[in-house]
PDB file of C-alpha atoms and ligand atoms in Angstrom:
ATOM      1  CA  MET I  19      -3.049 -58.911 -31.779  1.00  0.00           C
ATOM      2  CA  SER I  20      -0.277 -60.696 -29.798  1.00  0.00           C
ATOM      3  CA  ARG I  21       0.366 -59.632 -26.243  1.00  0.00           C
ATOM      4  CA  LEU I  22       3.027 -56.919 -25.842  1.00  0.00           C
ATOM      5  CA  ALA I  23       6.191 -57.751 -24.121  1.00  0.00           C
ATOM      6  CA  ILE I  24       7.165 -55.829 -21.016  1.00  0.00           C
ATOM      7  CA  LYS I  25      10.584 -55.294 -19.616  1.00  0.00           C
ATOM      8  CA  ILE I  26      10.730 -53.913 -16.021  1.00  0.00           C
ATOM      9  CA  CYS I  27      14.382 -52.622 -15.780  1.00  0.00           C
ATOM     10  CA  GLY I  28      16.555 -51.493 -12.759  1.00  0.00           C
ATOM     11  CA  LEU I  29      15.278 -53.951 -10.277  1.00  0.00           C
ATOM     12  CA  SER I  30      17.402 -54.403  -7.391  1.00  0.00           C
ATOM     13  CA  THR I  31      15.330 -56.184  -4.692  1.00  0.00           C
ATOM     14  CA  ALA I  32      13.640 -59.733  -4.427  1.00  0.00           C
ATOM     15  CA  ASP I  33      10.149 -57.981  -3.654  1.00  0.00           C
ATOM     16  CA  THR I  34      10.152 -55.847  -6.800  1.00  0.00           C
ATOM     17  CA  VAL I  35      11.352 -58.759  -8.925  1.00  0.00           C
ATOM     18  CA  GLY I  36       8.300 -60.689  -7.590  1.00  0.00           C
ATOM     19  CA  ALA I  37       6.035 -57.644  -8.203  1.00  0.00           C
ATOM     20  CA  ALA I  38       7.190 -57.386 -11.860  1.00  0.00           C
ATOM     21  CA  VAL I  39       6.650 -61.232 -12.528  1.00  0.00           C
ATOM     22  CA  ARG I  40       3.259 -61.241 -10.877  1.00  0.00           C
ATOM     23  CA  ALA I  41       2.286 -58.164 -12.974  1.00  0.00           C
ATOM     24  CA  GLY I  42       3.100 -59.987 -16.226  1.00  0.00           C
ATOM     25  CA  ALA I  43       6.433 -58.774 -17.161  1.00  0.00           C
ATOM     26  CA  SER I  44       7.986 -60.988 -19.813  1.00  0.00           C
ATOM     27  CA  HIS I  45      11.501 -59.498 -19.177  1.00  0.00           C
ATOM     28  CA  ILE I  46      13.213 -58.205 -16.117  1.00  0.00           C
ATOM     29  CA  GLY I  47      16.442 -55.917 -16.332  1.00  0.00           C
ATOM     30  CA  PHE I  48      19.415 -55.443 -14.047  1.00  0.00           C
ATOM     31  CA  VAL I  49      21.612 -52.319 -14.365  1.00  0.00           C
ATOM     32  CA  HIS I  50      25.324 -53.250 -14.060  1.00  0.00           C
ATOM     33  CA  PHE I  51      26.823 -49.675 -14.200  1.00  0.00           C
ATOM     34  CA  LEU I  52      28.538 -48.192 -11.205  1.00  0.00           C
ATOM     35  CA  LYS I  53      27.357 -44.670 -11.819  1.00  0.00           C
ATOM     36  CA  SER I  54      23.681 -45.772 -11.654  1.00  0.00           C
ATOM     37  CA  PRO I  55      21.461 -45.591  -8.593  1.00  0.00           C
ATOM     38  CA  ARG I  56      20.096 -49.066  -9.851  1.00  0.00           C
ATOM     39  CA  HIS I  57      23.582 -50.671 -10.022  1.00  0.00           C
ATOM     40  CA  VAL I  58      23.615 -54.380  -8.854  1.00  0.00           C
ATOM     41  CA  ASP I  59      26.694 -56.545  -8.852  1.00  0.00           C
ATOM     42  CA  ALA I  60      27.074 -59.964 -10.330  1.00  0.00           C
ATOM     43  CA  ASP I  61      26.198 -61.705  -7.240  1.00  0.00           C
ATOM     44  CA  GLN I  62      23.021 -59.721  -6.750  1.00  0.00           C
ATOM     45  CA  ILE I  63      22.100 -60.365 -10.321  1.00  0.00           C
ATOM     46  CA  ARG I  64      22.499 -64.143  -9.782  1.00  0.00           C
ATOM     47  CA  ALA I  65      20.305 -63.962  -6.626  1.00  0.00           C
ATOM     48  CA  LEU I  66      17.684 -61.823  -8.078  1.00  0.00           C
ATOM     49  CA  ALA I  67      17.448 -63.628 -11.348  1.00  0.00           C
ATOM     50  CA  ALA I  68      16.879 -67.035  -9.508  1.00  0.00           C
ATOM     51  CA  ILE I  69      13.609 -65.706  -8.224  1.00  0.00           C
ATOM     52  CA  ALA I  70      11.917 -65.462 -11.564  1.00  0.00           C
ATOM     53  CA  PRO I  71      10.439 -68.241 -13.519  1.00  0.00           C
ATOM     54  CA  ALA I  72      12.614 -69.535 -16.299  1.00  0.00           C
ATOM     55  CA  ASP I  73      10.255 -68.367 -19.006  1.00  0.00           C
ATOM     56  CA  VAL I  74      10.970 -64.762 -17.902  1.00  0.00           C
ATOM     57  CA  GLU I  75      13.928 -63.214 -19.811  1.00  0.00           C
ATOM     58  CA  ARG I  76      16.517 -61.623 -17.640  1.00  0.00           C
ATOM     59  CA  VAL I  77      18.487 -58.736 -19.165  1.00  0.00           C
ATOM     60  CA  GLY I  78      21.827 -57.225 -17.955  1.00  0.00           C
ATOM     61  CA  VAL I  79      22.094 -53.557 -18.848  1.00  0.00           C
ATOM     62  CA  VAL I  80      25.692 -52.581 -19.507  1.00  0.00           C
ATOM     63  CA  VAL I  81      27.473 -49.374 -20.898  1.00  0.00           C
ATOM     64  CA  ASP I  82      30.474 -49.786 -23.054  1.00  0.00           C
ATOM     65  CA  PRO I  83      31.341 -52.974 -21.063  1.00  0.00           C
ATOM     66  CA  THR I  84      34.917 -54.642 -21.107  1.00  0.00           C
ATOM     67  CA  ASP I  85      35.244 -58.273 -22.083  1.00  0.00           C
ATOM     68  CA  GLU I  86      36.341 -58.949 -18.280  1.00  0.00           C
ATOM     69  CA  MET I  87      33.123 -57.354 -17.033  1.00  0.00           C
ATOM     70  CA  LEU I  88      30.987 -59.474 -19.362  1.00  0.00           C
ATOM     71  CA  ASP I  89      32.900 -62.555 -18.472  1.00  0.00           C
ATOM     72  CA  GLU I  90      31.926 -62.020 -14.872  1.00  0.00           C
ATOM     73  CA  LEU I  91      28.225 -61.388 -15.708  1.00  0.00           C
ATOM     74  CA  ALA I  92      28.226 -64.434 -18.173  1.00  0.00           C
ATOM     75  CA  ALA I  93      29.665 -66.586 -15.435  1.00  0.00           C
ATOM     76  CA  THR I  94      26.671 -66.073 -13.247  1.00  0.00           C
ATOM     77  CA  GLY I  95      24.603 -68.127 -15.788  1.00  0.00           C
ATOM     78  CA  ALA I  96      21.766 -65.723 -14.643  1.00  0.00           C
ATOM     79  CA  LEU I  97      21.184 -63.608 -17.809  1.00  0.00           C
ATOM     80  CA  THR I  98      19.498 -64.475 -21.038  1.00  0.00           C
ATOM     81  CA  ALA I  99      20.423 -61.155 -22.812  1.00  0.00           C
ATOM     82  CA  LEU I 100      22.769 -58.094 -22.598  1.00  0.00           C
ATOM     83  CA  GLN I 101      21.517 -54.673 -23.358  1.00  0.00           C
ATOM     84  CA  LEU I 102      24.231 -52.496 -24.559  1.00  0.00           C
ATOM     85  CA  HIS I 103      23.501 -49.001 -23.602  1.00  0.00           C
ATOM     86  CA  GLY I 104      26.780 -47.094 -24.407  1.00  0.00           C
ATOM     87  CA  LYS I 105      28.343 -46.272 -27.639  1.00  0.00           C
ATOM     88  CA  GLU I 106      29.162 -49.710 -28.710  1.00  0.00           C
ATOM     89  CA  SER I 107      29.928 -49.928 -32.434  1.00  0.00           C
ATOM     90  CA  VAL I 108      28.248 -52.494 -34.694  1.00  0.00           C
ATOM     91  CA  GLN I 109      31.490 -54.522 -34.692  1.00  0.00           C
ATOM     92  CA  ARG I 110      31.701 -54.478 -30.876  1.00  0.00           C
ATOM     93  CA  ALA I 111      28.077 -55.630 -30.462  1.00  0.00           C
ATOM     94  CA  ALA I 112      28.610 -58.353 -33.033  1.00  0.00           C
ATOM     95  CA  ALA I 113      31.827 -59.520 -31.270  1.00  0.00           C
ATOM     96  CA  ILE I 114      29.856 -59.555 -27.939  1.00  0.00           C
ATOM     97  CA  ARG I 115      27.209 -61.526 -29.368  1.00  0.00           C
ATOM     98  CA  HIS I 116      29.532 -64.103 -30.911  1.00  0.00           C
ATOM     99  CA  ARG I 117      31.775 -64.438 -27.709  1.00  0.00           C
ATOM    100  CA  PHE I 118      29.133 -64.634 -25.052  1.00  0.00           C
ATOM    101  CA  GLY I 119      26.245 -66.643 -26.849  1.00  0.00           C
ATOM    102  CA  LEU I 120      23.729 -64.421 -25.146  1.00  0.00           C
ATOM    103  CA  SER I 121      20.979 -62.459 -26.894  1.00  0.00           C
ATOM    104  CA  VAL I 122      22.304 -58.764 -27.639  1.00  0.00           C
ATOM    105  CA  TRP I 123      20.219 -55.745 -27.571  1.00  0.00           C
ATOM    106  CA  LYS I 124      21.465 -52.445 -28.669  1.00  0.00           C
ATOM    107  CA  ALA I 125      20.055 -49.321 -27.230  1.00  0.00           C
ATOM    108  CA  ILE I 126      19.791 -46.647 -29.836  1.00  0.00           C
ATOM    109  CA  SER I 127      19.688 -42.948 -28.444  1.00  0.00           C
ATOM    110  CA  VAL I 128      17.159 -41.018 -30.292  1.00  0.00           C
ATOM    111  CA  LYS I 129      16.641 -37.362 -30.843  1.00  0.00           C
ATOM    112  CA  THR I 130      16.065 -37.145 -34.538  1.00  0.00           C
ATOM    113  CA  ARG I 131      15.014 -39.344 -37.523  1.00  0.00           C
ATOM    114  CA  VAL I 132      18.922 -39.593 -38.294  1.00  0.00           C
ATOM    115  CA  ASP I 133      19.362 -41.537 -35.126  1.00  0.00           C
ATOM    116  CA  ILE I 134      16.536 -43.970 -35.995  1.00  0.00           C
ATOM    117  CA  ASP I 135      17.968 -44.459 -39.446  1.00  0.00           C
ATOM    118  CA  ALA I 136      21.459 -45.105 -38.020  1.00  0.00           C
ATOM    119  CA  ALA I 137      19.924 -48.072 -36.143  1.00  0.00           C
ATOM    120  CA  ASN I 138      19.755 -50.028 -39.532  1.00  0.00           C
ATOM    121  CA  ALA I 139      23.485 -50.604 -39.356  1.00  0.00           C
ATOM    122  CA  TYR I 140      22.831 -52.885 -36.499  1.00  0.00           C
ATOM    123  CA  ALA I 141      20.556 -55.245 -38.522  1.00  0.00           C
ATOM    124  CA  GLY I 142      21.905 -58.690 -38.249  1.00  0.00           C
ATOM    125  CA  ALA I 143      24.411 -57.865 -35.589  1.00  0.00           C
ATOM    126  CA  VAL I 144      22.144 -57.851 -32.636  1.00  0.00           C
ATOM    127  CA  ASP I 145      19.028 -59.560 -31.602  1.00  0.00           C
ATOM    128  CA  ARG I 146      16.978 -56.517 -30.689  1.00  0.00           C
ATOM    129  CA  LEU I 147      17.043 -52.777 -31.131  1.00  0.00           C
ATOM    130  CA  LEU I 148      15.917 -50.626 -28.139  1.00  0.00           C
ATOM    131  CA  PHE I 149      14.911 -47.052 -28.959  1.00  0.00           C
ATOM    132  CA  ASP I 150      15.479 -44.721 -26.018  1.00  0.00           C
ATOM    133  CA  ALA I 151      15.717 -41.008 -25.545  1.00  0.00           C
ATOM    134  CA  LYS I 152      19.123 -39.387 -26.020  1.00  0.00           C
ATOM    135  CA  THR I 153      20.348 -37.941 -22.754  1.00  0.00           C
ATOM    136  CA  PRO I 154      21.812 -34.529 -22.817  1.00  0.00           C
ATOM    137  CA  ASP I 155      25.615 -34.060 -23.194  1.00  0.00           C
ATOM    138  CA  GLY I 156      27.297 -34.459 -19.834  1.00  0.00           C
ATOM    139  CA  ALA I 157      24.250 -36.233 -18.210  1.00  0.00           C
ATOM    140  CA  ALA I 158      25.070 -38.569 -15.475  1.00  0.00           C
ATOM    141  CA  LEU I 159      23.617 -41.541 -17.182  1.00  0.00           C
ATOM    142  CA  PRO I 160      22.956 -42.535 -20.898  1.00  0.00           C
ATOM    143  CA  GLY I 161      19.420 -43.921 -19.891  1.00  0.00           C
ATOM    144  CA  GLY I 162      17.173 -44.384 -16.938  1.00  0.00           C
ATOM    145  CA  MET I 163      16.505 -40.498 -16.588  1.00  0.00           C
ATOM    146  CA  GLY I 164      12.886 -40.783 -17.441  1.00  0.00           C
ATOM    147  CA  LEU I 165      13.386 -38.805 -20.781  1.00  0.00           C
ATOM    148  CA  ARG I 166      11.293 -39.402 -23.822  1.00  0.00           C
ATOM    149  CA  PHE I 167      11.741 -38.698 -27.515  1.00  0.00           C
ATOM    150  CA  ASP I 168       9.371 -37.849 -30.104  1.00  0.00           C
ATOM    151  CA  TRP I 169       7.570 -41.027 -30.769  1.00  0.00           C
ATOM    152  CA  THR I 170       6.091 -39.950 -33.947  1.00  0.00           C
ATOM    153  CA  LEU I 171       9.707 -40.355 -35.380  1.00  0.00           C
ATOM    154  CA  LEU I 172       9.038 -44.018 -35.434  1.00  0.00           C
ATOM    155  CA  ARG I 173       5.787 -43.736 -37.326  1.00  0.00           C
ATOM    156  CA  GLY I 174       5.953 -45.877 -40.594  1.00  0.00           C
ATOM    157  CA  VAL I 175       9.460 -46.922 -39.862  1.00  0.00           C
ATOM    158  CA  ALA I 176      10.248 -50.617 -40.896  1.00  0.00           C
ATOM    159  CA  VAL I 177      12.515 -51.690 -38.138  1.00  0.00           C
ATOM    160  CA  PRO I 178      14.755 -54.463 -39.204  1.00  0.00           C
ATOM    161  CA  GLY I 179      14.000 -57.170 -36.722  1.00  0.00           C
ATOM    162  CA  PRO I 180      12.747 -57.305 -33.156  1.00  0.00           C
ATOM    163  CA  TRP I 181      12.706 -54.109 -31.170  1.00  0.00           C
ATOM    164  CA  GLY I 182      11.545 -52.164 -28.272  1.00  0.00           C
ATOM    165  CA  LEU I 183      10.519 -48.707 -26.985  1.00  0.00           C
ATOM    166  CA  SER I 184      11.999 -47.021 -23.921  1.00  0.00           C
ATOM    167  CA  GLY I 185      12.527 -43.775 -22.442  1.00  0.00           C
ATOM    168  CA  GLY I 186      10.200 -41.766 -19.972  1.00  0.00           C
ATOM    169  CA  LEU I 187       7.258 -44.209 -20.220  1.00  0.00           C
ATOM    170  CA  SER I 188       4.930 -44.188 -17.415  1.00  0.00           C
ATOM    171  CA  VAL I 189       1.310 -45.424 -16.724  1.00  0.00           C
ATOM    172  CA  ASP I 190       0.181 -41.987 -17.986  1.00  0.00           C
ATOM    173  CA  ASN I 191       1.688 -42.120 -21.347  1.00  0.00           C
ATOM    174  CA  VAL I 192       2.316 -45.729 -22.257  1.00  0.00           C
ATOM    175  CA  ALA I 193      -0.844 -46.355 -24.156  1.00  0.00           C
ATOM    176  CA  GLU I 194      -0.248 -43.328 -26.338  1.00  0.00           C
ATOM    177  CA  ALA I 195       3.249 -44.528 -27.057  1.00  0.00           C
ATOM    178  CA  VAL I 196       1.979 -47.889 -28.115  1.00  0.00           C
ATOM    179  CA  ARG I 197      -0.680 -46.400 -30.303  1.00  0.00           C
ATOM    180  CA  ILE I 198       1.793 -44.042 -32.106  1.00  0.00           C
ATOM    181  CA  THR I 199       4.814 -46.442 -32.419  1.00  0.00           C
ATOM    182  CA  GLY I 200       3.265 -49.932 -32.393  1.00  0.00           C
ATOM    183  CA  ALA I 201       6.126 -51.156 -30.402  1.00  0.00           C
ATOM    184  CA  PRO I 202       6.193 -54.879 -29.564  1.00  0.00           C
ATOM    185  CA  LEU I 203       8.158 -54.382 -26.346  1.00  0.00           C
ATOM    186  CA  ILE I 204       7.741 -51.746 -23.744  1.00  0.00           C
ATOM    187  CA  ASP I 205      10.680 -51.078 -21.354  1.00  0.00           C
ATOM    188  CA  VAL I 206      10.369 -48.979 -18.378  1.00  0.00           C
ATOM    189  CA  SER I 207      12.561 -48.017 -15.292  1.00  0.00           C
ATOM    190  CA  SER I 208      12.029 -44.504 -13.770  1.00  0.00           C
ATOM    191  CA  GLY I 209       8.459 -44.455 -14.556  1.00  0.00           C
ATOM    192  CA  VAL I 210       7.714 -47.219 -12.000  1.00  0.00           C
ATOM    193  CA  GLU I 211       9.906 -45.684  -9.108  1.00  0.00           C
ATOM    194  CA  SER I 212       9.144 -43.462  -6.200  1.00  0.00           C
ATOM    195  CA  ALA I 213      12.666 -42.004  -6.348  1.00  0.00           C
ATOM    196  CA  PRO I 214      15.737 -42.894  -8.385  1.00  0.00           C
ATOM    197  CA  GLY I 215      16.554 -46.510  -7.806  1.00  0.00           C
ATOM    198  CA  ILE I 216      13.536 -47.140  -5.660  1.00  0.00           C
ATOM    199  CA  LYS I 217      10.958 -49.326  -7.493  1.00  0.00           C
ATOM    200  CA  ASP I 218       7.410 -49.056  -6.394  1.00  0.00           C
ATOM    201  CA  MET I 219       5.338 -52.241  -6.543  1.00  0.00           C
ATOM    202  CA  ASP I 220       2.123 -50.551  -6.979  1.00  0.00           C
ATOM    203  CA  LYS I 221       3.467 -48.675  -9.913  1.00  0.00           C
ATOM    204  CA  ILE I 222       4.854 -51.710 -11.497  1.00  0.00           C
ATOM    205  CA  ALA I 223       1.410 -53.427 -11.282  1.00  0.00           C
ATOM    206  CA  THR I 224      -0.552 -50.516 -12.714  1.00  0.00           C
ATOM    207  CA  PHE I 225       2.080 -49.975 -15.483  1.00  0.00           C
ATOM    208  CA  CYS I 226       1.854 -53.630 -16.555  1.00  0.00           C
ATOM    209  CA  LYS I 227      -1.954 -53.610 -16.418  1.00  0.00           C
ATOM    210  CA  ALA I 228      -2.098 -50.442 -18.820  1.00  0.00           C
ATOM    211  CA  VAL I 229       0.398 -52.082 -21.274  1.00  0.00           C
ATOM    212  CA  LEU I 230      -1.626 -55.395 -21.249  1.00  0.00           C
ATOM    213  CA  GLN I 231      -4.624 -53.447 -22.044  1.00  0.00           C
ATOM    214  CA  CYS I 232      -3.201 -51.855 -25.165  1.00  0.00           C
TER     215      CYS I 232
HETATM  216  O1  LIG H  28      18.580 -47.043 -15.378  1.00  0.00           O
HETATM  217  C1  LIG H  28      19.773 -46.681 -15.429  1.00  0.00           C
HETATM  218  O2  LIG H  28      20.292 -46.225 -14.380  1.00  0.00           O
HETATM  219  C2  LIG H  28      20.566 -46.964 -16.586  1.00  0.00           C
HETATM  220  C3  LIG H  28      21.910 -46.722 -16.488  1.00  0.00           C
HETATM  221  C4  LIG H  28      22.626 -46.698 -17.700  1.00  0.00           C
HETATM  222  C5  LIG H  28      22.092 -47.172 -18.814  1.00  0.00           C
HETATM  223  C6  LIG H  28      20.788 -47.469 -18.963  1.00  0.00           C
HETATM  224  C7  LIG H  28      19.949 -47.296 -17.827  1.00  0.00           C
HETATM  225  N1  LIG H  28      18.537 -47.416 -17.924  1.00  0.00           N
HETATM  226  C8  LIG H  28      17.703 -47.828 -19.011  1.00  0.00           C
HETATM  227  O3  LIG H  28      17.395 -46.586 -19.773  1.00  0.00           O
HETATM  228  C9  LIG H  28      16.095 -47.053 -20.367  1.00  0.00           C
HETATM  229  C10 LIG H  28      15.115 -45.907 -20.024  1.00  0.00           C
HETATM  230  O4  LIG H  28      14.762 -45.764 -18.686  1.00  0.00           O
HETATM  231  P1  LIG H  28      13.594 -44.620 -18.249  1.00  0.00           P
HETATM  232  O5  LIG H  28      12.404 -45.672 -18.274  1.00  0.00           O
HETATM  233  O6  LIG H  28      13.575 -43.577 -19.030  1.00  0.00           O
HETATM  234  O7  LIG H  28      13.998 -44.587 -16.743  1.00  0.00           O
HETATM  235  C11 LIG H  28      15.665 -48.330 -19.843  1.00  0.00           C
HETATM  236  O8  LIG H  28      16.129 -49.414 -20.764  1.00  0.00           O
HETATM  237  C12 LIG H  28      16.598 -48.499 -18.745  1.00  0.00           C
HETATM  238  O9  LIG H  28      16.815 -49.862 -18.302  1.00  0.00           O
END
C-alpha cells in the first residue's frame, strides 16, 4: 500500500512549518481568511512557504475568494494549490483553475450522503475533492472547527479523482477514519493545536506518526 499523504493546515509560524515537514507532511496549508484565527497574509505565506522543501505541496485555503485576492496570492509564487472552502460553484472553481494555473481543491461540506453525491458535479473541474464536516448555520467558520462527519457515508463510494478527508481528525481517531474511508490524503488543523490558531509541534509529530502507521 502506498504511503498516505498528509496535509497539516493552518500553519502560521516557521517553527510549526518545520515541525510539519520533519514529521513527514506531504502538504502544508495556509489559511487566507480574515475571520480565521489562522489567517496569514500573502507576505507571511511567501515567507513560510519558502521554509519547506520544494517537494512539499503548499496549499492556500480561501473562502469564496475574489480574483483580486487570488491575484495577490498567485503573485507570491509560493503556492502549488488553492483549496476552495466556501460555496464556490463548479463554474467558479473551473474558472479559477483556468485563470491561475494552480492545482484547485474543492472542499465539500458533508452532513448526509446527498452532500457526497453532490461532489460528483466537480469531477473534471477541480484537481482534488476534500470531504470536510459541514459546520452549523451561522458558525464563524466554514472549516477548521474540529467537527467530524459520519465517515461511513464514504464507505464504498467511488470518488471521481483524487480526494482527501478532513474535519475533526486527531491522533485519537485518525486510524479509524482511514480504516473506514480509505482516504488517500488526510488533512488536519485544529486536531494538532493547543488552542485555536496555536499549532502544537508535539501534536503534529504524533499525528503524522499515527497516519504513517496506517
Ligand atoms: O482553519 C480555518 O480557520 C479555516 C477557515 C476557513 C476555511 C477552512 C478552514 N480550515 C480547514 O478546515 C478543514 C478541517 O479543519 P479541522 O481539522 O476540523 O480543524 C481543514 O482543511 C482546515 O484547513
